[in-house]
Coordinates of C-alpha atoms in Angstrom, one line a residue:
Chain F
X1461 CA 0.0 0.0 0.0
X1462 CA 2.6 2.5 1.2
X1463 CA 4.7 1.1 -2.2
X1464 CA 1.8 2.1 -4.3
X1465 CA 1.2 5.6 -2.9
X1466 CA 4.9 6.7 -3.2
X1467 CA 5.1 4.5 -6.9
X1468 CA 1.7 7.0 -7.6
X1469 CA 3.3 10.1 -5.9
X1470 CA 6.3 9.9 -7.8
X1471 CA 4.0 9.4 -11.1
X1472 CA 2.3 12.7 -10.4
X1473 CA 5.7 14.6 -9.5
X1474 CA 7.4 13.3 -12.3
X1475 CA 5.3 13.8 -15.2
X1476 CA 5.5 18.0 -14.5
X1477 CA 1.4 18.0 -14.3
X1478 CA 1.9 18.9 -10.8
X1479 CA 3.1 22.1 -11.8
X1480 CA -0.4 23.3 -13.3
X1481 CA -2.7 23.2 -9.6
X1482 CA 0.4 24.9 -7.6
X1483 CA 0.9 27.3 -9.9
X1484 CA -2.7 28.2 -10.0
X1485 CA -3.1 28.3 -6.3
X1486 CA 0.1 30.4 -5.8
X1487 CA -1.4 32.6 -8.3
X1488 CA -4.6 33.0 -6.2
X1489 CA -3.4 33.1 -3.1
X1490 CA -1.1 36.4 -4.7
X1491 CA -4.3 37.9 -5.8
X1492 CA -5.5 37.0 -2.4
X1493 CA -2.5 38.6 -0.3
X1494 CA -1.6 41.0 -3.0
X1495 CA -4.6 43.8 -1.5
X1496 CA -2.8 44.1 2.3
X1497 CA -2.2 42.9 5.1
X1498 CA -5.0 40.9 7.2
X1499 CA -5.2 39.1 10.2
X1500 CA -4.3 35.3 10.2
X1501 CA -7.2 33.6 10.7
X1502 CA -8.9 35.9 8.6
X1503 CA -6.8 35.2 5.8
X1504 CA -6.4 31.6 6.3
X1505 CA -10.2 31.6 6.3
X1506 CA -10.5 32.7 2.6
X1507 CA -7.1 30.9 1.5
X1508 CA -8.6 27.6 2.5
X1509 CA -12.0 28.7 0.2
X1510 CA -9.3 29.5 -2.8
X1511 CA -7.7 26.8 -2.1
X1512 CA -10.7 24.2 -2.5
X1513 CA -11.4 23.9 -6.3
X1514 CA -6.8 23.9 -6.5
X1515 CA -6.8 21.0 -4.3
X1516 CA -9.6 19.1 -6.1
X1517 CA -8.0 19.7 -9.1
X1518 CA -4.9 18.3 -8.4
X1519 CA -6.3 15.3 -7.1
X1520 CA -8.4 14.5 -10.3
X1521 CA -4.5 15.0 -12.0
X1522 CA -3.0 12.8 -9.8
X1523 CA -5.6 10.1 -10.3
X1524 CA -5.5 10.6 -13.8
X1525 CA -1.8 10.7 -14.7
X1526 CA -2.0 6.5 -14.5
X1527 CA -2.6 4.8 -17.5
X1528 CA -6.0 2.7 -17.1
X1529 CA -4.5 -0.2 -17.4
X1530 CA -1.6 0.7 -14.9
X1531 CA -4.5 1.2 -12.3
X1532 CA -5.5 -2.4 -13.0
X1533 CA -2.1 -3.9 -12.6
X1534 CA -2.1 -2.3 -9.1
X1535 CA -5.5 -3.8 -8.4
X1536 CA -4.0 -6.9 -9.6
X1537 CA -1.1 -6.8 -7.1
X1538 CA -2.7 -5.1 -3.8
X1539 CA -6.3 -5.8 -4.8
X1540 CA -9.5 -3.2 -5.4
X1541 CA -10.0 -1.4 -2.0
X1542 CA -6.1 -1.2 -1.9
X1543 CA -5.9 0.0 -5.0
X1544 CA -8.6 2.7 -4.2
X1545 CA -7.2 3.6 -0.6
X1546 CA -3.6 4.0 -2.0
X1547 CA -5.4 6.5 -5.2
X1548 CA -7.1 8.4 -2.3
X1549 CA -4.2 8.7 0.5
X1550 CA -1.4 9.7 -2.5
X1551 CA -4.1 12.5 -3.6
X1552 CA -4.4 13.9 0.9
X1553 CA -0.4 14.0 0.7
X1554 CA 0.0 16.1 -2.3
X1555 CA -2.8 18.0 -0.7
X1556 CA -1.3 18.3 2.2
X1557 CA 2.1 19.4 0.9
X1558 CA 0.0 22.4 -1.3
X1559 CA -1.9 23.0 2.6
X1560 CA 1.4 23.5 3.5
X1561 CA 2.7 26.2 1.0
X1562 CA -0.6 28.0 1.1
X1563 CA 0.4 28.1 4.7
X1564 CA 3.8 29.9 4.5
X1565 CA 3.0 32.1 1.8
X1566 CA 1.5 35.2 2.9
X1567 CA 4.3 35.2 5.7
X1568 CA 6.7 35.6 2.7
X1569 CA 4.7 38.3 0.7
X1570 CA 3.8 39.7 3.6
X1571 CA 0.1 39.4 3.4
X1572 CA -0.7 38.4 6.8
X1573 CA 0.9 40.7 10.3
X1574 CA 0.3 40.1 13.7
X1575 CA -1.9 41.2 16.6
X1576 CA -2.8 45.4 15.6
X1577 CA -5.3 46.3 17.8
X1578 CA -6.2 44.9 21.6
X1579 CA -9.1 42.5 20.7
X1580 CA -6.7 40.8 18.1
X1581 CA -5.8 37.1 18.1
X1582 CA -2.4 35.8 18.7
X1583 CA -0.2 34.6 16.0
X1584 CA 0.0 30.7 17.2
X1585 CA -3.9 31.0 17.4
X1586 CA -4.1 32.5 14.2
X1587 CA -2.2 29.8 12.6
X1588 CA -4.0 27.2 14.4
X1589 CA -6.9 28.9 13.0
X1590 CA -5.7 28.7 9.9
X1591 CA -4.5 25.4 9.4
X1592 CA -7.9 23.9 10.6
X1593 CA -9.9 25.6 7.9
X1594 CA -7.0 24.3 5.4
X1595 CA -7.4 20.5 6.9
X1596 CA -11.1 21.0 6.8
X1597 CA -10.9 21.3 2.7
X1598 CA -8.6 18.4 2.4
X1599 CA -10.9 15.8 2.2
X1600 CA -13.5 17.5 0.7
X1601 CA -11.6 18.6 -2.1
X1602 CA -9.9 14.8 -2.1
X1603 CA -13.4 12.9 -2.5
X1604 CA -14.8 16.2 -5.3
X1605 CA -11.3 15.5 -7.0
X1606 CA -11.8 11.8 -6.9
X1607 CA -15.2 12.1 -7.7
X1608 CA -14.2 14.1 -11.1
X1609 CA -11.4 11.5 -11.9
X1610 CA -11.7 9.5 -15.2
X1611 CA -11.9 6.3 -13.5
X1612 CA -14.8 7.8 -12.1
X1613 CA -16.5 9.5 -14.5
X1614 CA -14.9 8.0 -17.7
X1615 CA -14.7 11.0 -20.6
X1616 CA -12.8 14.5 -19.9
X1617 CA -15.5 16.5 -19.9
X1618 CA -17.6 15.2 -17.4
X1619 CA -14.9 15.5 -15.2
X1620 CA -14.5 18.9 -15.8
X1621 CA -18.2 19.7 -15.2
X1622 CA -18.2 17.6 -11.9
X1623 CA -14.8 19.8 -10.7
X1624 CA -16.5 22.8 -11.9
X1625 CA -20.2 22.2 -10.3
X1626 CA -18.5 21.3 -7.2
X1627 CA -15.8 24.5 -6.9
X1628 CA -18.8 27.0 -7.8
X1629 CA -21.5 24.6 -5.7
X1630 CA -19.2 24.9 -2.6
X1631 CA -19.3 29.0 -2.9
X1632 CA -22.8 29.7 -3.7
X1633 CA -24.5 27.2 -1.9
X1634 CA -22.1 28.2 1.4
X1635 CA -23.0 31.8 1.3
X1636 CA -25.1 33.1 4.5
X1637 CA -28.4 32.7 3.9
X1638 CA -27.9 30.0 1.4
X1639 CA -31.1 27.4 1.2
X1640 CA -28.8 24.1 1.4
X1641 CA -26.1 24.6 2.6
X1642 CA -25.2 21.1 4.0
X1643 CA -25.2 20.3 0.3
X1644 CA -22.1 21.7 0.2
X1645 CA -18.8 21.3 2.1
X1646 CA -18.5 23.9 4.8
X1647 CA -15.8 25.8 3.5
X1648 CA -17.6 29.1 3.3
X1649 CA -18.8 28.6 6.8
X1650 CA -15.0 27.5 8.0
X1651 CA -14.1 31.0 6.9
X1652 CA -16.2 32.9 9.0
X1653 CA -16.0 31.1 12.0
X1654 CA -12.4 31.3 12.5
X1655 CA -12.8 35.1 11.1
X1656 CA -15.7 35.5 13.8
X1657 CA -15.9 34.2 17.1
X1658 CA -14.1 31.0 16.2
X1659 CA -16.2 29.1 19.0
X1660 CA -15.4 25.0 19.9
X1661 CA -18.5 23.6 19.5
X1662 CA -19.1 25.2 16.2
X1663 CA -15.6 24.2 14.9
X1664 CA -16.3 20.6 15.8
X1665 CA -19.7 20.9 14.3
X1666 CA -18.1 22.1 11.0
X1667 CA -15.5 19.2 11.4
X1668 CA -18.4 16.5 11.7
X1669 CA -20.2 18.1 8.6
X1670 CA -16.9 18.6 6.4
X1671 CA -16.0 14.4 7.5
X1672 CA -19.6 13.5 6.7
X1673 CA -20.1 15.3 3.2
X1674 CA -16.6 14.0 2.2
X1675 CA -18.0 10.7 3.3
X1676 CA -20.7 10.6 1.2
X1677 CA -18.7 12.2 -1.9
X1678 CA -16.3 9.2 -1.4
X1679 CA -19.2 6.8 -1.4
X1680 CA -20.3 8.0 -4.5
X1681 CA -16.8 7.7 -6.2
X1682 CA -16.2 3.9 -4.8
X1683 CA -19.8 3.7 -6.5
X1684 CA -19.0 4.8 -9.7
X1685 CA -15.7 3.2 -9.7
X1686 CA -17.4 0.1 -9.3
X1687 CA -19.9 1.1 -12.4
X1688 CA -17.1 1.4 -14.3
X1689 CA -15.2 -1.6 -13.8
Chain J
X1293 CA -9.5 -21.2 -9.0
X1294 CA -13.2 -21.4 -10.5
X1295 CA -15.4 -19.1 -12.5
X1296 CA -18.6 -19.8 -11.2
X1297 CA -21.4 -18.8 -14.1
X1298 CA -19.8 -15.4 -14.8
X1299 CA -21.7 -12.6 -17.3
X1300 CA -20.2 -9.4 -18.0
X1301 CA -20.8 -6.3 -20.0
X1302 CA -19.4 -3.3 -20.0
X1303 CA -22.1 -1.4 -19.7
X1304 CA -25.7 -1.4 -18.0
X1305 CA -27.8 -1.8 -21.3
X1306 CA -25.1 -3.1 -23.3
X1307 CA -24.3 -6.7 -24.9
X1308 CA -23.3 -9.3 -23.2
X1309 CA -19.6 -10.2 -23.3
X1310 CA -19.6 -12.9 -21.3
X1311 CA -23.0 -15.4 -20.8
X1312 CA -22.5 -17.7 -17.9
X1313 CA -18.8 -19.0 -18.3
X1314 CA -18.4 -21.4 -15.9
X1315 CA -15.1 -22.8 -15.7
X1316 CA -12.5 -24.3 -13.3
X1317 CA -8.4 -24.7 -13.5
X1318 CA -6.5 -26.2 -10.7
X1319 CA -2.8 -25.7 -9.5
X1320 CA -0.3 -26.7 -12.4
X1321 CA -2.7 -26.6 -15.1
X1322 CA -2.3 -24.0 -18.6
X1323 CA -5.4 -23.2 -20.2
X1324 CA -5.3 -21.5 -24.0
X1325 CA -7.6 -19.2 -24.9
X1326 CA -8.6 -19.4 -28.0
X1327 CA -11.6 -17.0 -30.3
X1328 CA -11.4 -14.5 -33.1
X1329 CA -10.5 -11.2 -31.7
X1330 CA -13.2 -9.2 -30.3
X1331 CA -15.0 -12.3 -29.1
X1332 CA -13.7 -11.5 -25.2
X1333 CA -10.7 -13.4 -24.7
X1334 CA -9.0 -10.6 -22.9
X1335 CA -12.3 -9.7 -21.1
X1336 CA -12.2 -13.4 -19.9
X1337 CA -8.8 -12.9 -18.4
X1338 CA -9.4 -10.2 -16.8
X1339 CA -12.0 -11.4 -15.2
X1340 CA -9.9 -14.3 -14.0
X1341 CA -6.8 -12.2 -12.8
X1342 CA -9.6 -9.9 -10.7
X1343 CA -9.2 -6.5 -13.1
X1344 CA -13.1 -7.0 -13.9
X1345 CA -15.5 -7.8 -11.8
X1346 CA -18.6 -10.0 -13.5
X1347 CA -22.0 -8.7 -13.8
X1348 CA -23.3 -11.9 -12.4
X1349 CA -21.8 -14.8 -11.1
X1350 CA -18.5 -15.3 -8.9
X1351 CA -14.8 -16.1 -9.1
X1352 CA -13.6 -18.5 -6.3
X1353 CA -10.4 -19.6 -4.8
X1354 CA -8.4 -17.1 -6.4
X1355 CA -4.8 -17.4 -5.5
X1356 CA -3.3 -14.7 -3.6
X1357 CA -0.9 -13.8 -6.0
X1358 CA -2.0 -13.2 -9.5
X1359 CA 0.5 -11.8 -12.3
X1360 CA -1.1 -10.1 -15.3
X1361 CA 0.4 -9.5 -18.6
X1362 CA -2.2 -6.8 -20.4
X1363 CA -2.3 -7.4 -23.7
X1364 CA -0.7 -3.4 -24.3
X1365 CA 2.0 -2.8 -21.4
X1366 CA 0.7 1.3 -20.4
X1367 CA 4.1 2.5 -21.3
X1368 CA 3.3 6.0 -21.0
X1369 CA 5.0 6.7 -17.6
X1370 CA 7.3 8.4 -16.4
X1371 CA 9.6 5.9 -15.3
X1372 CA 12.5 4.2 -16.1
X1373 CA 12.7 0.6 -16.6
X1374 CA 14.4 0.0 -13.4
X1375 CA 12.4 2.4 -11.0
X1376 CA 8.9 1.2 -12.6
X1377 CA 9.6 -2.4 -12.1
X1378 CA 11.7 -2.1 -8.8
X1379 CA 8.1 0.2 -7.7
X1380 CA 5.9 -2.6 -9.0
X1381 CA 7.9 -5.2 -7.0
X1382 CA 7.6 -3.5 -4.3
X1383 CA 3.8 -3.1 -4.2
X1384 CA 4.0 -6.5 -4.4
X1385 CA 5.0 -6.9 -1.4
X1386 CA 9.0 -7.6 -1.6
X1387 CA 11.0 -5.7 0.7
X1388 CA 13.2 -3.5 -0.8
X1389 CA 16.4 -6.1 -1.3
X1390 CA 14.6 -8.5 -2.1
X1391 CA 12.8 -6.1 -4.8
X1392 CA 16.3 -5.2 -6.5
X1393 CA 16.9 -8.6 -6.4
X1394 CA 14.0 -9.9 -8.5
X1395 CA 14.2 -7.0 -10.7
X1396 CA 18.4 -7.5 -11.5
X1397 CA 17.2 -11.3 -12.4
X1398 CA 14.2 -10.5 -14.4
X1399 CA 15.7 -7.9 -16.1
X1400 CA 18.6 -10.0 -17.1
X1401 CA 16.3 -13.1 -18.3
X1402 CA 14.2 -11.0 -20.8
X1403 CA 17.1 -9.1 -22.7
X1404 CA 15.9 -5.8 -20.7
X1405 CA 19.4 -5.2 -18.8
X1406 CA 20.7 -2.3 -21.3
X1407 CA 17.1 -0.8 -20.8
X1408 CA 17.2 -0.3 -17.3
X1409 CA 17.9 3.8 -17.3
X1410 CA 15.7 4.3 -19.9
X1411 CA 12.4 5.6 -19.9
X1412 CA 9.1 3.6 -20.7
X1413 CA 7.5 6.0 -23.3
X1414 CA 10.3 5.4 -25.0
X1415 CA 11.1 1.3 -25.7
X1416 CA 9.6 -0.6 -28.6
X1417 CA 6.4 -2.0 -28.5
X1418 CA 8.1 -5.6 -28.2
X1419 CA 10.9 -3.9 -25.2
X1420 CA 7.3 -2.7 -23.4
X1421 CA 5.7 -6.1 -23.6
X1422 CA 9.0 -7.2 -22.0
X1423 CA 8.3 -4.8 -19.0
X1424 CA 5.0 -6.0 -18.9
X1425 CA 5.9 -9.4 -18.0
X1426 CA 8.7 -9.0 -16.1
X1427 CA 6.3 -7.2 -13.7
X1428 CA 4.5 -10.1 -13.8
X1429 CA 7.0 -12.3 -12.4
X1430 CA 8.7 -10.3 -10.1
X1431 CA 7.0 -12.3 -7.3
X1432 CA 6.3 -15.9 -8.0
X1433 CA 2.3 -15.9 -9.2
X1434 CA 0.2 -18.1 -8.1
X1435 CA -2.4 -17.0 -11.2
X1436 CA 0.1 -16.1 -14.0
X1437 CA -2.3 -14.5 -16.7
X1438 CA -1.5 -14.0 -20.2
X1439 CA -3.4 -11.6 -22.5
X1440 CA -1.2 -12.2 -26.2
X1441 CA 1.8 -12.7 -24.6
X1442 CA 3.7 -13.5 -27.9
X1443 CA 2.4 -10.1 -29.4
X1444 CA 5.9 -8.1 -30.7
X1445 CA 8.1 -9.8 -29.4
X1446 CA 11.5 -11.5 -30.5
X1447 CA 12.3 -14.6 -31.6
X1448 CA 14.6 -15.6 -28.2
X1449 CA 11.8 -14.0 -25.8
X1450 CA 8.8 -16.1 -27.4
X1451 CA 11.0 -19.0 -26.4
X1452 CA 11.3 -18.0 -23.2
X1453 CA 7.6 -17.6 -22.7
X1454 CA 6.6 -21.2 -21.9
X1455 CA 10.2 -21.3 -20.0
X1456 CA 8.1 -18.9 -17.7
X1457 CA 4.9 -20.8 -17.8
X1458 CA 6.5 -24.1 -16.8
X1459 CA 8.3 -22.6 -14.3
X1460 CA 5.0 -21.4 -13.0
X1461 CA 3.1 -24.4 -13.2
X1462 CA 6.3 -26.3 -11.5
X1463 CA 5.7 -23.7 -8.3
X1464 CA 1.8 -25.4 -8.4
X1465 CA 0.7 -21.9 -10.1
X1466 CA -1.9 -22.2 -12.9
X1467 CA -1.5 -20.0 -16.0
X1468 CA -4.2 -18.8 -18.7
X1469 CA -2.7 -17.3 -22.0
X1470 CA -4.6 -16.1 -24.9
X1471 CA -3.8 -16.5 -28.3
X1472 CA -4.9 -15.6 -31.6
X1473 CA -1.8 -16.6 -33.4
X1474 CA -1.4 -20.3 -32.8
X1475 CA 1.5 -19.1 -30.9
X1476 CA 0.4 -21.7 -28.4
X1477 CA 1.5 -24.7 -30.4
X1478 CA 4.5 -24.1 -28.0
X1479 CA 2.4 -25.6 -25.1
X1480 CA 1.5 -29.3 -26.2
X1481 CA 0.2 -29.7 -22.8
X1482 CA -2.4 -27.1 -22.4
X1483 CA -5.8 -27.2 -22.2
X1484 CA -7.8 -25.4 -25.1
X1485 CA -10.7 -23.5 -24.3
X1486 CA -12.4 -21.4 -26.8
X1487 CA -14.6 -18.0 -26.4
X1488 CA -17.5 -17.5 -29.2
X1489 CA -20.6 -15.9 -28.7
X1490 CA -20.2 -15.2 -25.1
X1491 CA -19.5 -18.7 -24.2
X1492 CA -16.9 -20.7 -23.5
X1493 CA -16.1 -24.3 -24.6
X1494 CA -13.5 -26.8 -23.4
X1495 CA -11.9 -28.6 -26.7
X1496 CA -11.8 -32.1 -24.9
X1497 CA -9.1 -33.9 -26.8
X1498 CA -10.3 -37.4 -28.1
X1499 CA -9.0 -40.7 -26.6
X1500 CA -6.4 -41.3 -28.9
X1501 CA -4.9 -37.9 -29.7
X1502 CA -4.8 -38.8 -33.0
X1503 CA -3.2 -36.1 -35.3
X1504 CA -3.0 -35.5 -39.2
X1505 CA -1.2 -33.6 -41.4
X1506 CA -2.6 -32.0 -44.3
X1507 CA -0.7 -30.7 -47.5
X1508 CA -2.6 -28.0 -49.0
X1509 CA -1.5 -25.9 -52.0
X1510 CA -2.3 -21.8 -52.2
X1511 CA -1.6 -19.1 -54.2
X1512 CA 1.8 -17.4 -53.2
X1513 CA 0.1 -14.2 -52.5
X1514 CA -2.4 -15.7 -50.4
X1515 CA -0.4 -17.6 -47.6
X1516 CA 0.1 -15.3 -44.6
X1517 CA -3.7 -14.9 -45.1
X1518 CA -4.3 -18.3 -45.3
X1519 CA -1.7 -19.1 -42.5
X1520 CA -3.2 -16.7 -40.4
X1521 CA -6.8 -17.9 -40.7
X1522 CA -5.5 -21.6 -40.0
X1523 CA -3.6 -20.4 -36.8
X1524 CA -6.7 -18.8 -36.3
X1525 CA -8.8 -21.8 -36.2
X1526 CA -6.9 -23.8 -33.7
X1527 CA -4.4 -25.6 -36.4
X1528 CA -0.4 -26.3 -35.9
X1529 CA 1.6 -24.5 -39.1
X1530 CA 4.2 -26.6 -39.2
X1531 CA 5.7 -24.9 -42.1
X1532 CA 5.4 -23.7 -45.4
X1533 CA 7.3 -24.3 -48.6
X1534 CA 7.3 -21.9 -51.6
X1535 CA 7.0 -24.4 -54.7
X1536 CA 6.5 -28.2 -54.5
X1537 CA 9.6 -28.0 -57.0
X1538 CA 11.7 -26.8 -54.8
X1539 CA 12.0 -28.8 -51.8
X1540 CA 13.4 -26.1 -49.4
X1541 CA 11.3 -25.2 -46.5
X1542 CA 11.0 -21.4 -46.0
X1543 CA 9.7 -21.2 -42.6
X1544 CA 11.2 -23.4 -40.5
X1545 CA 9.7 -25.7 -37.7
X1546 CA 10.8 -29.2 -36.2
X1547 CA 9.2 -30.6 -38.9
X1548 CA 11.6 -32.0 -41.4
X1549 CA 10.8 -31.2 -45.2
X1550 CA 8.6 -33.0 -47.1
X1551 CA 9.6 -34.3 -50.5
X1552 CA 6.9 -33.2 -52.9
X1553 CA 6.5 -36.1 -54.9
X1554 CA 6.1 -38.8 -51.6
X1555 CA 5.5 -36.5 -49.3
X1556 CA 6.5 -39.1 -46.8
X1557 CA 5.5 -37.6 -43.5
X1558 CA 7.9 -37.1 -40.8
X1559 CA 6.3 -34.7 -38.0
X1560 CA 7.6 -36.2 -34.9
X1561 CA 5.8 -39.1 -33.5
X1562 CA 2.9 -37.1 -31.6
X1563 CA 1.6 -36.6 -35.4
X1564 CA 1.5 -39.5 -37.5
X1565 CA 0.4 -38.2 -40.8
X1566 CA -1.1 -38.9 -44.1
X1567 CA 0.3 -39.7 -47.1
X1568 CA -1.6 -37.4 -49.7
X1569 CA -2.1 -40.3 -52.0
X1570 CA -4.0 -41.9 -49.0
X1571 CA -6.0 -39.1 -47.6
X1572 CA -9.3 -38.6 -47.8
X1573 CA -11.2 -35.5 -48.6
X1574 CA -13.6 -35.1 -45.2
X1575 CA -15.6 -31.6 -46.1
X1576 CA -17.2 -32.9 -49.6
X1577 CA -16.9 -31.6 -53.2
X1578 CA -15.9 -28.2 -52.5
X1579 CA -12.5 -29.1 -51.0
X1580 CA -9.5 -29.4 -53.7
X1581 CA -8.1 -32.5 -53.3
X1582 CA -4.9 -32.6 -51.3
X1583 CA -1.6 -32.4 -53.1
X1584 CA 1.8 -33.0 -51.7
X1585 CA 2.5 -29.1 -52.5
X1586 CA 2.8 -26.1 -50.7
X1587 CA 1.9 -26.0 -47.0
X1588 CA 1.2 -28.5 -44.6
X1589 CA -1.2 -28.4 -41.9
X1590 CA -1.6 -30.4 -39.0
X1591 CA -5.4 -30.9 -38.0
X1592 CA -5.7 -30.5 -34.1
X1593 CA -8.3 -33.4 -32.7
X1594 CA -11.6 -31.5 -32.3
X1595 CA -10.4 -28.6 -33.8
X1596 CA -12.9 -25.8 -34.5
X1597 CA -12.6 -25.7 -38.5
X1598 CA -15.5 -24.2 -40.7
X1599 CA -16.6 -26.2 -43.2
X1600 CA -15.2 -26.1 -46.6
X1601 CA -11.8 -25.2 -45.2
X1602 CA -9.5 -27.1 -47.6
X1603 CA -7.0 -27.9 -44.8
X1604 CA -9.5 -30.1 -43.6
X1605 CA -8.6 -34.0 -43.9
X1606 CA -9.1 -36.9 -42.2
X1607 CA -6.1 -39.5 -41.0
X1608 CA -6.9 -42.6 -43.7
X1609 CA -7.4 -45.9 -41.8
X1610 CA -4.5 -47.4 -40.6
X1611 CA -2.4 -44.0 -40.9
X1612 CA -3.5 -42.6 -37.1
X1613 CA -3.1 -44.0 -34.4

């Protein structure tokens, strides 16, 4: 399993494709720090919204750099759910490392400062903050990645309408006052909660609903990857 | 391992590829698959080596370890030989000495060594296949699965092909190989099992074993077609000559050439064969009648010929065993 990840890691790295997501997240994250300074959490809050329909992205090229019949000689050798597990954990590490650059980056522009006024948070607790709402999209933007994959979805363009639905879905329908919100992951609502009061009930309430709608998303990919074959 | 009345399609409201193959192959056994292409042969395999998953039905008793050899090796990745097939050992479970290990001896046996550094997108189509079943056999299979695996390659690696399958049937491994070539001549004991219409049939072969060989004359321009189509249909090409004139065989085989006046037939003694003065026209008037010219054809027992073929003849009395 761990063999397959790395063999898959290495796949993605290799090939230059990665290139494509990070440079269109560092892109928006300079739009996104290039209009001041803000306060950490603040502008962790919104990075982690950017940051969504990046991530998915990526995954759907990481899952689709294999060949087809590469991704059946793994199945082959480490079996389906392996096969699937390894897809999805090599797809939360290159995630992760993006998380991770999105992260450092306004500290190097110099889009984010510290505590200005009295009722300011910390820096630690900004960054704390911060990389909750960033773990929060992870595996959201994993299972809508996955979920856009060819394996899933079979020809280019539906994968590209599933990403797409999914980036815009996860904006509109998380706006206040939106009608279903639980339809979408709770990346709209992440952001102002650790911009607001940032309370502990509500940030484990957004965790269970961010765990539960990736859930499902990856239930429907293992679905359709079964469809398929 | 047993396919218990498997039916596949590809998708929800399309045809059926597979209708209830029910099949079973036990530890040391080699099973041909034979059909015309398109008929599912590879969709058959890959059901067996766990790739597809049936519609309906069940695979049983699997063994653990199954190597596949797709019938295209995906060589567009961004690997070198030696890094893809060290990675693919290692998701196979050897540990990381034991991975360089299998991959220095694999590489060696299949002529790959001076391809190690280079990258997969860009070997031949025969150097791909190579990589394709090395993987394969980087850990011992327990199901060794075979989609074509004769397709580009060279004359010293075909050899080593039932080399490999021997050595996996001696481990108590079963193997299934497809074949649309006749390729499979090379494995005398294999069982023969042929895909048509969905469906799979066993050729059971008759009591005696009884083999004939059939001299059939065609028009110069005509025999790789005709070759083909008899390869196709489950026959042995043992070789073909250009001109009964000249005795000089042009493809080779074990068989020793046959002088066209006698034609006294010398195949080996698992083929007794029939004089052409003897033989007997089996599929009626439209068949020529067989001359001791051109190419010679050895009739498997139960083999799957259409009739009219004119390479069809039965052994005269007292000429098969």
């Amino acid at each position: 399993m761990t063999a397959l990840v790395r063999l898959r890691l290495a796949g993605f790295l290799r090939t230059g494709r990665a290139l494509a997501p990070l440079l269109a997240g560092l892109v928006a994250l300079g739009t996104l720090y290039g209009g001041g300074r803000a306060q950490p959490a603040e502008a962790y809050g919104v990075s982690a919204v950017v940051l969504f329909p990046v991530l998915a992205w990526q995954t759907k090229i990481l899952l689709d750099v294999e060949p087809d019949v590469q991704r059946r000689l793994a199945q082959v050798s480490v079996g389906v759910a392996g096969e699937r597990v390894a897809g999805l954990l090599a797809a939360g590490l290159a995630a992760l490392a993006t998380v991770a650059v999105a992260l450092v980056f306004p500290w190097l522009v110099g889009g984010v400062t510290g505590p200005v006024d009295p009722g300011d948070r910390s820096v630690p607790v900004g960054l704390a903050l911060g990389l909750f709402a960033h773990l929060l999209v992870v595996p959201a933007a994993v299972a809508l990645g996955a979920l856009a994959s060819r394996a899933s979805v079979g020809g280019a363009g539906y994968g590209v309408a599933v990403l797409a639905l999914g980036g815009v879905g996860a904006v509109v329908l998380g706006l206040s006052g939106s009608v279903a919100p639980w339809l979408a992951p709770p990346i709209m609502a992440t952001a102002r909660t650790v911009a607001g009061d940032a309370a502990a009930l509500t940030l484990l309430g957004l965790s269970v609903w961010a765990l539960a709608w990736s859930a499902a998303v990856v239930g429907g990919y293992l679905w359709r990857r079964r469809a398929q074959g | 391992m047993r396919l218990e009345n498997v039916w596949l399609r590809y998708h929800r409201r399309g045809p059926w590829v597979l209708r209830g193959v029910d099949v079973r192959i036990g530890p040391g056994e080699v099973a041909v698959v034979l059909g015309r292409n398109g008929v599912g042969k590879s969709t058959l395999l890959q059901v067996a080596a766990g790739v597809l998953r049936p519609g309906r039905g069940r695979v049983t008793d699997r063994p653990v370890r199954v190597g596949w050899v797709p019938e295209r090796f995906p060589s567009d990745q961004p690997f070198t030989v030696a890094r893809y097939l060290t990675g693919m050992a290692r998701v196979a479970g050897l540990g990381r000495a034991a991975a360089d290990d299998a991959v220095a001896t694999w590489t060696d046996r299949l002529g790959l060594a001076r391809f190690r550094a280079v990258r997969l997108p860009e070997l031949s189509k025969g150097t791909a296949q190579k990589v394709g079943l090395a993987q394969a056999m980087l850990r011992p299979p327990g199901l060794l699965v075979l989609d074509e695996p004769w397709e580009g390659l060279d004359a010293a690696t075909r050899d080593l092909v039932p080399e490999l399958i021997d050595e996996v049937l001696a481990g108590d491994g079963a193997v299934l190989v497809s074949d649309h070539r006749g390729e499979t001549v090379r494995l005398p004991g294999a069982r023969r099992w042929t895909v048509a219409d969905g469906s799979l049939t066993e050729e059971t072969p008759s009591a005696d074993e009884a083999v004939a060989v059939v001299e059939v004359a065609v028009p110069a321009a005509r025999v790789a077609s005709t070759v083909a189509r008899l390869r196709a249909d489950g026959h042995q090409i043992l070789r073909v000559r250009p001109d009964p004139s000249t005795a000089t065989p042009e493809v080779g085989s074990a068989a020793p050439p046959v002088r066209p006046a006698a034609a006294t037939p010398e195949v080996g003694s698992a083929a007794p064969p029939v004089r052409p003065a003897a033989a007997t026209p089996e599929v009626g008037s439209a068949a020529p009648p067989v001359r001791p010219a051109a190419e010679r054809a050895t009739e498997q027992p139960g083999g799957t010929d259409a009739a009219g073929e004119p390479a069809t003849v039965e052994p005269a009395a007292g000429e098969a065993r």
